[in-house]
Coordinates of C-alpha atoms in Angstrom, one line a residue:
Chain A
M26 CA 72.8 -4.5 54.7
F27 CA 71.0 -5.1 58.0
M28 CA 74.3 -5.2 60.0
R29 CA 75.4 -1.9 58.5
F30 CA 72.0 -0.4 59.3
T31 CA 72.3 -1.8 62.8
V32 CA 75.7 -0.2 63.3
V33 CA 74.3 3.2 62.0
L34 CA 71.4 2.9 64.4
V35 CA 73.5 2.1 67.4
V36 CA 76.0 4.9 66.7
A37 CA 73.1 7.3 66.0
G38 CA 71.3 6.1 69.1
M39 CA 74.4 6.7 71.2
A40 CA 74.8 10.2 69.7
V41 CA 71.2 11.1 70.3
F42 CA 71.2 9.3 73.7
G43 CA 74.2 11.5 74.6
Q44 CA 72.3 14.6 73.5
A45 CA 69.3 13.5 75.5
R46 CA 71.4 13.0 78.6
S47 CA 73.1 16.3 78.2
R48 CA 69.7 18.1 77.9
K49 CA 68.7 19.3 81.3
A50 CA 65.2 18.6 82.4
H51 CA 65.0 22.0 83.9
E52 CA 66.7 24.5 81.6
H53 CA 66.0 28.2 81.8
G54 CA 64.8 29.7 78.5
S55 CA 63.4 26.4 77.3
A56 CA 59.8 25.0 77.5
K57 CA 57.9 22.0 76.5
V58 CA 54.5 22.0 74.8
S59 CA 52.5 18.8 74.1
I60 CA 49.5 19.1 71.8
A61 CA 47.0 16.2 71.3
F62 CA 44.0 16.0 69.1
E63 CA 41.9 12.9 68.9
T64 CA 41.6 13.6 65.1
A65 CA 42.5 16.5 62.8
T66 CA 39.3 16.2 60.8
G67 CA 35.8 17.2 61.5
A68 CA 35.6 19.6 64.5
P69 CA 38.8 18.6 66.3
K70 CA 39.0 18.6 70.1
G71 CA 42.2 18.4 72.0
V72 CA 44.4 19.4 74.9
I73 CA 47.7 21.4 75.1
A74 CA 50.1 20.9 78.0
F75 CA 52.7 23.6 78.7
E76 CA 55.6 23.4 81.1
A77 CA 58.5 25.8 81.6
P78 CA 60.9 26.8 84.3
A79 CA 59.2 29.4 86.5
E80 CA 62.1 31.8 86.0
S81 CA 61.1 32.1 82.3
V82 CA 57.5 32.8 83.0
V83 CA 57.3 34.4 86.5
G84 CA 60.8 35.8 86.7
F85 CA 62.0 33.8 89.8
E86 CA 61.9 30.3 91.2
H87 CA 61.9 30.7 94.9
E88 CA 58.7 30.2 96.8
A89 CA 56.5 33.2 96.6
K90 CA 56.0 34.2 100.2
S91 CA 55.8 38.0 100.0
V92 CA 52.8 39.8 98.7
A93 CA 54.8 41.3 95.9
D94 CA 56.0 37.8 94.8
K95 CA 52.5 36.3 95.0
T96 CA 51.2 39.2 92.9
K97 CA 53.9 38.6 90.3
V98 CA 53.0 34.8 90.2
A99 CA 49.3 35.5 89.8
A100 CA 49.9 38.1 87.1
A101 CA 52.2 35.8 85.1
L102 CA 49.7 32.9 85.3
R103 CA 46.9 35.2 84.3
M104 CA 48.9 36.4 81.3
L105 CA 49.7 32.8 80.4
A106 CA 46.1 31.8 80.5
A107 CA 44.9 34.9 78.6
R108 CA 47.5 35.0 75.9
F109 CA 48.3 31.3 75.2
G110 CA 46.6 31.6 71.9
E111 CA 49.4 34.0 70.8
M112 CA 52.0 31.5 71.9
V113 CA 50.6 28.4 70.2
I114 CA 49.0 29.9 67.1
L115 CA 46.4 27.4 65.7
P116 CA 45.2 27.9 62.1
A117 CA 42.7 30.8 62.0
V118 CA 40.6 29.0 59.4
S119 CA 39.9 26.2 61.9
A120 CA 38.3 28.7 64.3
C121 CA 39.8 27.1 67.5
K122 CA 38.8 28.2 71.0
V123 CA 41.5 27.7 73.6
T124 CA 40.4 27.5 77.2
N125 CA 42.7 27.4 80.2
K126 CA 42.0 24.5 82.5
S127 CA 44.8 24.9 85.0
A128 CA 48.0 26.9 85.5
K129 CA 50.2 26.6 88.6
V130 CA 53.8 26.8 89.8
E131 CA 55.1 23.5 91.0
A132 CA 58.2 23.3 93.3
L133 CA 61.0 21.0 92.2
K134 CA 64.1 19.8 94.1
E135 CA 67.1 22.1 94.5
Q136 CA 65.3 25.4 94.7
H137 CA 63.8 25.1 91.3
S138 CA 60.2 25.4 90.3
E139 CA 58.2 25.0 87.1
V140 CA 55.0 26.4 85.6
H141 CA 52.6 23.8 84.4
A142 CA 49.5 24.7 82.5
E143 CA 46.8 22.8 80.6
F144 CA 44.4 24.1 78.0
A145 CA 41.4 22.6 76.3
V146 CA 41.0 23.2 72.5
A147 CA 37.8 23.0 70.5
C148 CA 38.0 23.8 66.8
A149 CA 35.0 24.4 64.6
K150 CA 36.7 23.3 61.4
P151 CA 39.3 20.6 60.5
L152 CA 43.0 21.1 61.2
A153 CA 44.3 18.5 58.7
G154 CA 46.8 19.9 56.2
L155 CA 47.3 23.1 58.1
E156 CA 50.1 24.5 60.2
I157 CA 50.6 25.5 63.8
R158 CA 52.9 28.5 64.4
F159 CA 54.4 29.9 67.5
G160 CA 54.9 33.2 69.3
F161 CA 56.3 32.3 72.8
M162 CA 58.8 35.2 72.9
K163 CA 56.1 37.8 72.2
V164 CA 54.4 36.9 75.5
F165 CA 57.4 35.6 77.6
P166 CA 60.6 37.0 76.0
K167 CA 62.7 34.6 78.1
I168 CA 61.3 31.5 76.4
H169 CA 63.3 31.0 73.3
D170 CA 63.8 27.3 72.9
V171 CA 60.6 25.1 72.9
E172 CA 60.2 21.5 72.2
V173 CA 56.7 21.0 70.7
A174 CA 55.1 17.5 70.4
L175 CA 52.0 16.9 68.3
L176 CA 49.7 13.9 68.4
A177 CA 46.8 14.2 65.9
G178 CA 45.0 11.0 65.0
E179 CA 47.8 8.6 64.0
Q180 CA 50.3 11.5 63.5
Q181 CA 53.2 11.7 66.0
S182 CA 55.6 14.5 65.3
K183 CA 57.7 17.1 67.0
A184 CA 59.4 20.4 66.3
D185 CA 62.1 22.4 68.0
V186 CA 61.0 26.0 68.0
E187 CA 63.9 28.4 68.5
N188 CA 63.2 32.1 68.7
D189 CA 59.6 31.4 67.6
K190 CA 60.9 30.0 64.3
G191 CA 59.4 26.7 63.3
V192 CA 56.1 25.2 62.3
L193 CA 54.3 22.0 62.9
K194 CA 52.4 20.6 59.9
I195 CA 49.3 18.7 60.7
A196 CA 49.0 15.7 58.4
K197 CA 46.1 15.4 55.9
Chain B
M1 CA 55.9 30.6 16.4
L2 CA 58.4 30.7 13.5
V3 CA 61.3 30.6 15.9
L4 CA 59.7 27.7 17.7
S5 CA 59.3 25.8 14.4
L6 CA 62.9 26.6 13.4
A7 CA 64.2 25.5 16.8
Y8 CA 62.2 22.2 16.5
Q9 CA 63.4 21.6 12.9
S10 CA 67.0 22.4 13.9
L11 CA 66.9 19.9 16.8
K12 CA 65.3 17.3 14.6
N13 CA 68.0 17.9 12.0
R14 CA 70.6 16.9 14.6
V15 CA 68.6 14.0 15.9
L16 CA 71.5 12.0 17.4
T17 CA 73.1 14.9 19.3
T18 CA 69.6 16.0 20.5
T19 CA 68.7 12.5 21.6
L20 CA 71.9 12.0 23.5
T21 CA 71.6 15.4 25.2
V22 CA 68.0 14.7 26.2
I23 CA 69.0 11.3 27.6
S24 CA 71.8 12.9 29.5
I25 CA 69.5 15.4 31.1
G26 CA 66.7 12.8 31.5
L27 CA 69.0 10.5 33.5
S28 CA 70.1 13.4 35.7
I29 CA 66.5 14.4 36.4
A30 CA 65.5 10.7 37.0
L31 CA 68.3 10.5 39.5
L32 CA 67.3 13.7 41.3
I33 CA 63.6 12.9 41.5
G34 CA 64.4 9.2 42.3
V35 CA 66.6 10.2 45.2
E36 CA 63.9 12.6 46.4
N37 CA 61.3 9.8 46.2
V38 CA 63.7 7.3 48.0
R39 CA 64.4 10.0 50.6
V40 CA 60.6 10.4 51.3
G41 CA 60.1 6.6 51.2
A42 CA 63.0 5.9 53.6
R43 CA 61.7 8.5 56.0
E44 CA 58.1 7.2 55.8
S45 CA 59.2 3.6 56.1
F46 CA 61.4 4.4 59.1
A47 CA 58.7 6.4 60.8
N48 CA 56.2 3.6 60.1
T49 CA 58.3 0.8 61.5
I50 CA 55.7 0.8 64.2
S51 CA 52.2 2.2 63.9
Q52 CA 49.1 2.7 66.0
T53 CA 51.2 2.4 69.2
D54 CA 50.9 5.5 71.5
L55 CA 53.5 4.6 74.1
I56 CA 56.4 2.3 74.6
V57 CA 56.9 1.7 78.3
G58 CA 60.1 0.4 80.0
A59 CA 62.3 0.8 82.9
R60 CA 63.6 4.3 83.4
G61 CA 66.7 5.0 81.2
G62 CA 67.3 6.5 77.8
S63 CA 64.4 7.0 75.5
L64 CA 66.5 5.9 72.5
Q65 CA 67.6 2.8 74.3
L66 CA 64.0 1.8 75.0
L67 CA 63.1 2.3 71.3
L68 CA 66.1 0.4 70.1
Y69 CA 65.6 -2.7 72.2
S70 CA 61.8 -2.7 72.0
V71 CA 61.4 -2.0 68.2
F72 CA 64.7 -2.7 66.5
R73 CA 65.9 -5.5 68.9
I74 CA 69.2 -3.7 69.4
G75 CA 70.9 -3.4 72.7
A76 CA 69.4 -4.5 76.0
A77 CA 67.3 -3.0 78.8
T78 CA 69.0 -1.9 82.0
N79 CA 66.1 -3.2 84.1
N80 CA 62.9 -5.2 83.8
I81 CA 59.4 -4.3 84.8
T82 CA 57.5 -6.4 87.4
Y83 CA 54.5 -8.2 85.9
Q84 CA 52.4 -6.6 88.7
T85 CA 53.3 -3.2 87.4
Y86 CA 52.5 -4.3 83.8
E87 CA 49.1 -5.6 84.9
H88 CA 48.4 -2.3 86.7
W89 CA 48.8 -0.4 83.4
K90 CA 47.2 -3.0 81.3
N91 CA 44.1 -2.7 83.3
H92 CA 44.1 1.1 83.5
P93 CA 40.8 2.5 82.3
A94 CA 42.4 4.7 79.7
V95 CA 44.3 1.9 78.0
A96 CA 42.8 0.1 75.0
W97 CA 45.4 -2.7 74.7
T98 CA 49.0 -3.6 75.6
I99 CA 51.6 -5.8 74.0
P100 CA 54.2 -7.2 76.5
Y101 CA 57.8 -8.0 75.5
S102 CA 60.1 -10.2 77.4
L103 CA 63.6 -10.1 75.9
G104 CA 67.0 -11.5 76.8
D105 CA 67.3 -14.8 75.0
S106 CA 68.3 -15.6 71.4
H107 CA 68.7 -18.2 68.7
R108 CA 71.7 -18.1 66.4
G109 CA 72.0 -14.4 66.4
F110 CA 68.2 -13.7 66.3
R111 CA 66.4 -12.3 69.3
V112 CA 63.7 -14.3 71.1
V113 CA 60.7 -12.3 72.1
G114 CA 58.3 -13.5 74.7
T115 CA 54.9 -11.9 74.1
D116 CA 51.2 -12.8 74.1
E117 CA 48.3 -13.0 71.6
N118 CA 47.9 -9.2 71.6
F119 CA 51.1 -9.0 69.5
Y120 CA 49.4 -10.9 66.6
T121 CA 46.1 -9.1 67.1
H122 CA 47.1 -5.5 67.6
Y123 CA 50.7 -4.9 66.4
R124 CA 50.7 -2.6 63.3
Y125 CA 53.4 -1.3 61.0
R126 CA 53.3 0.9 57.9
R127 CA 50.1 2.7 59.1
D128 CA 47.7 -0.2 59.3
R129 CA 49.4 -3.5 58.3
S130 CA 49.1 -6.3 60.7
I131 CA 51.0 -9.4 61.5
T132 CA 49.9 -12.4 59.3
F133 CA 51.2 -15.9 58.9
E134 CA 53.0 -17.3 55.8
S135 CA 52.4 -20.8 57.2
G136 CA 51.1 -22.3 60.4
R137 CA 49.6 -20.4 63.3
L138 CA 50.6 -18.5 66.4
P139 CA 52.2 -20.3 69.3
Q140 CA 49.6 -21.7 71.7
D141 CA 51.7 -24.2 73.8
V142 CA 54.5 -23.1 76.1
F143 CA 57.1 -24.7 73.9
E144 CA 55.9 -23.4 70.6
V145 CA 57.6 -20.7 68.6
A146 CA 56.6 -18.5 65.6
L147 CA 59.4 -17.3 63.4
G148 CA 60.0 -14.0 61.7
S149 CA 60.4 -14.5 57.9
D150 CA 64.1 -13.6 57.8
V151 CA 64.8 -16.1 60.6
A152 CA 62.9 -18.9 58.7
R153 CA 64.6 -18.0 55.4
T154 CA 68.1 -17.6 56.8
L155 CA 68.1 -20.7 59.0
G156 CA 65.9 -22.8 56.6
Y157 CA 63.3 -23.6 59.3
K158 CA 59.7 -24.7 58.6
T159 CA 56.7 -25.5 60.6
G160 CA 57.3 -28.5 62.9
D161 CA 61.0 -28.1 63.2
K162 CA 62.7 -28.0 66.6
V163 CA 64.5 -24.9 67.9
V164 CA 66.7 -24.6 70.9
I165 CA 67.0 -21.1 72.3
T166 CA 70.1 -19.7 74.0
H167 CA 70.4 -18.0 77.3
G168 CA 71.4 -14.4 76.5
V169 CA 72.4 -13.1 73.1
A170 CA 74.3 -15.6 71.0
T171 CA 76.4 -14.8 68.0
A172 CA 75.0 -15.5 64.5
A173 CA 77.9 -17.9 63.9
G174 CA 77.0 -20.5 66.5
R175 CA 75.7 -21.4 69.8
G176 CA 75.8 -19.2 72.9
I177 CA 77.5 -20.1 76.1
L178 CA 74.4 -21.7 77.6
D179 CA 71.6 -23.3 75.7
H180 CA 68.2 -24.3 76.9
G181 CA 68.8 -27.6 75.2
D182 CA 66.5 -29.6 77.5
K183 CA 63.5 -27.6 76.5
P184 CA 63.3 -27.3 72.7
F185 CA 60.6 -25.3 71.0
T186 CA 58.5 -26.5 68.0
V187 CA 57.9 -24.1 65.2
S188 CA 54.2 -23.5 65.0
G189 CA 54.2 -21.0 62.2
V190 CA 56.2 -18.6 60.1
L191 CA 55.2 -14.9 59.8
K192 CA 54.8 -13.2 56.5
K193 CA 57.5 -10.7 55.6
T194 CA 57.0 -7.2 57.0
A195 CA 60.3 -5.7 55.9
T196 CA 60.6 -4.4 59.5
P197 CA 62.6 -5.7 62.5
V198 CA 59.7 -8.1 63.2
D199 CA 61.2 -10.4 60.5
R200 CA 64.3 -10.9 62.5
S201 CA 62.9 -12.3 65.8
L202 CA 61.5 -15.5 67.1
Y203 CA 58.2 -15.2 69.1
I204 CA 57.3 -17.4 72.0
Q205 CA 54.7 -17.0 74.8
L206 CA 55.6 -15.1 77.9
E207 CA 55.2 -18.4 79.8
G208 CA 57.8 -19.9 77.5
I209 CA 60.4 -17.5 78.8
S210 CA 59.5 -18.4 82.3
A211 CA 59.5 -22.1 81.4
V212 CA 63.0 -22.3 80.1
H213 CA 64.3 -20.5 83.3
I214 CA 62.1 -22.4 85.7
D215 CA 64.9 -24.5 87.1
W216 CA 67.6 -21.8 86.9
T217 CA 69.0 -20.2 90.0
D218 CA 70.7 -16.8 90.0
G219 CA 71.2 -16.9 86.3
A220 CA 72.9 -20.3 86.4
P221 CA 71.5 -23.5 84.9
P222 CA 70.3 -26.3 87.2
M223 CA 72.7 -28.8 88.6
P224 CA 72.5 -32.3 87.1
G225 CA 69.5 -34.1 88.4
E226 CA 67.7 -30.9 89.4
E227 CA 66.3 -30.1 86.0
V228 CA 62.5 -29.8 85.6
P229 CA 61.5 -31.8 82.6
A230 CA 59.6 -30.0 79.8
A231 CA 56.9 -32.6 79.9
K232 CA 55.9 -31.5 83.4
I233 CA 55.5 -27.8 82.4
T234 CA 52.2 -26.4 81.3
K235 CA 51.0 -22.9 80.6
Q236 CA 48.8 -22.9 83.6
T237 CA 51.6 -23.7 86.0
M238 CA 53.9 -21.0 84.8
K239 CA 54.1 -17.8 86.7
I240 CA 55.3 -14.6 85.0
D241 CA 57.4 -12.4 87.3
Q242 CA 58.7 -9.7 85.0
I243 CA 58.8 -8.4 81.4
T244 CA 61.2 -6.1 79.6
S245 CA 58.8 -3.5 78.1
F246 CA 55.4 -3.1 76.7
L247 CA 53.6 -1.3 73.9
L248 CA 50.5 0.6 74.8
R249 CA 47.5 2.0 72.9
S250 CA 45.3 4.5 74.8
K251 CA 41.6 4.8 74.2
S252 CA 42.1 8.4 73.0
R253 CA 45.1 10.4 71.8
I254 CA 44.3 13.0 74.5
D255 CA 44.7 10.2 77.1
T256 CA 48.1 9.5 75.7
L257 CA 49.7 12.6 77.2
R258 CA 48.0 12.1 80.5
L259 CA 49.1 8.4 80.6
Q260 CA 52.7 9.3 79.7
R261 CA 52.8 11.7 82.6
E262 CA 51.2 9.2 85.0
I263 CA 53.6 6.4 83.9
S264 CA 56.7 8.6 84.2
T265 CA 55.7 9.6 87.7
Y266 CA 54.5 6.2 88.8
S267 CA 55.7 5.9 92.4
E268 CA 55.7 2.0 92.7
E269 CA 58.4 1.5 90.1
P270 CA 60.7 3.9 88.0
L271 CA 59.3 3.7 84.5
Q272 CA 59.5 5.8 81.4
A273 CA 57.0 6.0 78.6
I274 CA 58.0 7.3 75.1
I275 CA 55.9 8.2 72.2
P276 CA 57.5 6.1 69.4
G277 CA 56.9 8.5 66.5
L278 CA 58.7 11.3 68.3
T279 CA 61.7 9.2 69.3
L280 CA 61.9 7.8 65.8
Q281 CA 61.9 11.3 64.4
E282 CA 64.8 12.2 66.8
L283 CA 66.7 9.2 65.6
W284 CA 66.0 9.9 62.0
R285 CA 67.3 13.4 62.4
T286 CA 70.7 12.0 63.4
I287 CA 71.0 9.3 60.7
G288 CA 69.3 11.6 58.1
Y289 CA 72.4 13.5 57.3
A290 CA 73.2 10.8 54.7
E291 CA 70.2 12.0 52.7
D292 CA 71.6 15.5 52.5
A293 CA 74.9 14.1 51.1
L294 CA 72.9 12.1 48.5
T295 CA 71.0 15.2 47.4
V296 CA 74.3 17.2 47.1
V297 CA 75.7 14.4 44.8
T298 CA 72.6 14.4 42.6
F299 CA 72.8 18.2 42.3
F300 CA 76.3 17.7 40.8
V301 CA 74.9 15.1 38.4
I302 CA 72.3 17.7 37.3
I303 CA 75.0 20.3 36.8
V304 CA 77.1 17.8 34.7
G305 CA 73.9 17.1 32.6
L306 CA 73.3 20.8 32.0
L307 CA 77.0 21.4 31.2
G308 CA 76.8 18.5 28.7
M309 CA 73.9 20.3 27.0
L310 CA 75.9 23.5 26.9
V311 CA 78.9 21.7 25.3
S312 CA 76.6 20.1 22.8
L313 CA 75.0 23.3 21.7
Y314 CA 78.3 25.2 21.8
T315 CA 80.2 22.8 19.7
S316 CA 77.4 22.5 17.2
L317 CA 77.6 26.2 16.5
N318 CA 80.7 25.8 14.3
E319 CA 78.8 23.4 12.1
R320 CA 75.9 25.8 12.0
R321 CA 77.7 29.0 11.0
R322 CA 76.4 28.7 7.4
E323 CA 72.9 28.2 8.8
M324 CA 73.2 31.3 11.0
A325 CA 74.7 33.4 8.2
I326 CA 71.8 32.4 5.9
L327 CA 69.3 33.3 8.6
R328 CA 70.9 36.7 9.0
A329 CA 71.0 37.1 5.2
I330 CA 67.3 36.5 4.9
G331 CA 66.6 39.1 7.5
A332 CA 66.7 37.4 10.9
G333 CA 67.7 39.9 13.5
P334 CA 70.0 39.4 16.5
V335 CA 66.9 38.8 18.7
K336 CA 65.7 36.0 16.4
I337 CA 69.1 34.3 16.4
I338 CA 69.4 34.5 20.2
S339 CA 65.8 33.4 20.6
L340 CA 66.4 30.4 18.4
L341 CA 69.4 29.1 20.4
V342 CA 67.8 29.9 23.8
L343 CA 64.6 28.1 22.7
E344 CA 66.6 25.1 21.6
S345 CA 68.3 24.9 24.9
F346 CA 65.0 25.3 26.7
L347 CA 63.3 22.6 24.6
L348 CA 66.2 20.2 25.3
S349 CA 65.9 20.8 29.1
I350 CA 62.1 20.4 29.0
A351 CA 62.4 17.2 27.0
G352 CA 65.0 16.0 29.5
C353 CA 62.7 16.8 32.4
V354 CA 59.8 14.9 30.8
L355 CA 62.0 11.9 30.0
G356 CA 63.4 11.9 33.5
V357 CA 60.0 12.0 35.2
A358 CA 58.8 9.2 32.9
L359 CA 61.9 7.1 33.7
V360 CA 61.2 7.5 37.4
Y361 CA 57.7 6.3 37.0
V362 CA 58.6 3.4 34.9
L363 CA 61.4 2.3 37.3
S364 CA 59.2 2.9 40.3
V365 CA 56.3 0.8 38.9
T366 CA 58.8 -2.0 37.9
F367 CA 61.0 -2.1 41.0
Q368 CA 58.7 -0.9 43.8
P369 CA 57.6 -4.4 45.0
I370 CA 61.2 -5.8 44.7
V371 CA 62.7 -2.9 46.7
E372 CA 60.0 -3.2 49.3
Q373 CA 60.4 -6.9 49.6
H374 CA 64.2 -6.9 49.8
F375 CA 65.1 -3.7 51.5
G376 CA 61.9 -2.8 53.4
L377 CA 61.8 0.5 51.6
Y378 CA 58.4 1.6 50.4
V379 CA 59.0 4.1 47.6
P380 CA 55.8 5.9 46.9
I381 CA 54.5 6.2 43.3
Q382 CA 53.1 9.7 43.3
A383 CA 53.1 13.0 41.5
P384 CA 56.4 14.9 42.1
T385 CA 56.5 16.5 45.5
M386 CA 56.7 20.3 45.9
T387 CA 60.5 19.8 46.2
G388 CA 60.4 17.7 43.0
W389 CA 58.5 20.5 41.1
I390 CA 61.0 23.0 42.3
Y391 CA 63.9 20.8 41.0
L392 CA 62.1 20.5 37.6
G393 CA 61.5 24.2 37.4
A394 CA 65.0 25.0 38.4
V395 CA 66.4 22.7 35.6
A396 CA 64.1 24.2 33.0
V397 CA 65.1 27.7 34.0
A398 CA 68.8 26.7 34.1
G399 CA 68.4 25.2 30.6
L400 CA 66.9 28.5 29.4
L401 CA 69.7 30.6 30.9
I402 CA 72.5 28.3 29.7
G403 CA 71.0 28.8 26.2
F404 CA 72.2 32.4 26.3
I405 CA 75.8 31.4 26.2
P406 CA 75.8 29.7 22.8
A407 CA 73.2 32.2 21.6
W408 CA 75.5 35.1 22.3
K409 CA 78.4 33.2 20.6
A410 CA 76.2 32.5 17.6
Y411 CA 75.2 36.2 17.3
R412 CA 78.9 37.2 17.5
N413 CA 79.7 34.6 14.8
T414 CA 77.1 35.9 12.5
L415 CA 78.6 39.4 12.7
S416 CA 82.1 38.3 11.9
D417 CA 81.0 35.7 9.3
G418 CA 79.0 38.5 7.6
L419 CA 82.1 40.5 7.1
S420 CA 84.4 37.6 6.1
V421 CA 84.9 36.5 2.5
R422 CA 84.8 32.7 3.2
L423 CA 82.5 30.8 5.5

């Protein structure tokens, strides 16, 4: 029984490992969101980290040197900060307030750059048993594939959100 | 109300056929709900193989590989972590506790894990269950070993027995290529069964791993006469240079994300930190296709159960032609005849659902501890899930709809029988 399970795990591991290796760290159109709440009960407080290729948010990945490019970067980051609540839609009944803590473009190797942003979340009511929905494409139409990770108390779960479809259930 | 009473009496009149049909549907329902419960239980048990651990940290490589060797004791690490790096993270202000693992040796097919007291204090599985001892105590001396319950049971070891560990991973059938025969370990205790991979390992102190390799050079055993006798080795004299991976609990979940980022970008050594729950979910998604196949099979079982009910009702119609003709003769209209048959079918499917759910509960209560003990599968005893209720509703509706087939036939029969001379 254990041997069979072991073989299944190894084969599955190889399959997923293969998938993981083939997934590019920097893939245009994709983004990564990590949500962490200390607890989902009471008045939850947490953080949300967002990272995406700059091309999907700003429209280009070269270093912004011209005034026009710098204006574009500033406008995109302002929009990200202002409309993040529409991208990660926390349950309305929890009355959560999302505040932008940082948002910047970071240069990577090989002419690539990424947008990194962090948000603080403070909710007035519990999140337990509710759902988080998503609307990335409404704000940045190029972001269509997002890997969302959620840590809430002892809950550790993830969702692959494609074309804004997908929800993350917060455990009771 | 009259139709309901008639339907009940009619079913009661054919008690054997009714009972067999209800049992057939009941078994199908029990299988369907049972598979659903097992599916939920399997997913929960798998996800809770390790609990209350925020990060697993190892040398940079594949996240699945790190999970497999650190939690399931499958495969091997590509690189180790220096003990200095481990201590850096262990003493990080955002870290609550760490559990170090040093892997690489084995004993008759079971992995040997070098760890420290934190493993016995902080390791959790299935939400909040901790490691406890069936007998004896945790290893305190360099050459003491605690056994996982499967190891003790399979090899017939008990507290006080001597165990020789093998360099590298040996086969279950026998010894490995090189044994640490000059430095045997004494069994200090046997862990209680956890029904997780914990049961299939031997646990020694980190210093124990260093001790058995103290006189080895470049992966080779000492030359004759150059061995360091076990009697000369104490815990205090042992220096730990490296470990394979470590489990980490942060002081707050919010710190977990920050720590993961910091560890992954640690400039002193290439490391990776994975969140076990997320990697387990990824792994489950791959092996979880089997559950879909199982669900498909049970759906076919339900269909067969419902078809059995249809056949039973349909074939009984011939015997009931006189009954139908009498009902027509005393003024029962087509609606009443059809309602009677549809209601019978509906009652049969409802009774089947009730029997099926009852069966699931009886079997769950009876076999839950046995299944958990032997297969590590915790099947929850709970009200049917939303999916379960949907299944039950679908079967009840299917029973109702199927009833229309014999009902229509019965109605047609009553017309022709009414015109014929003989019944």
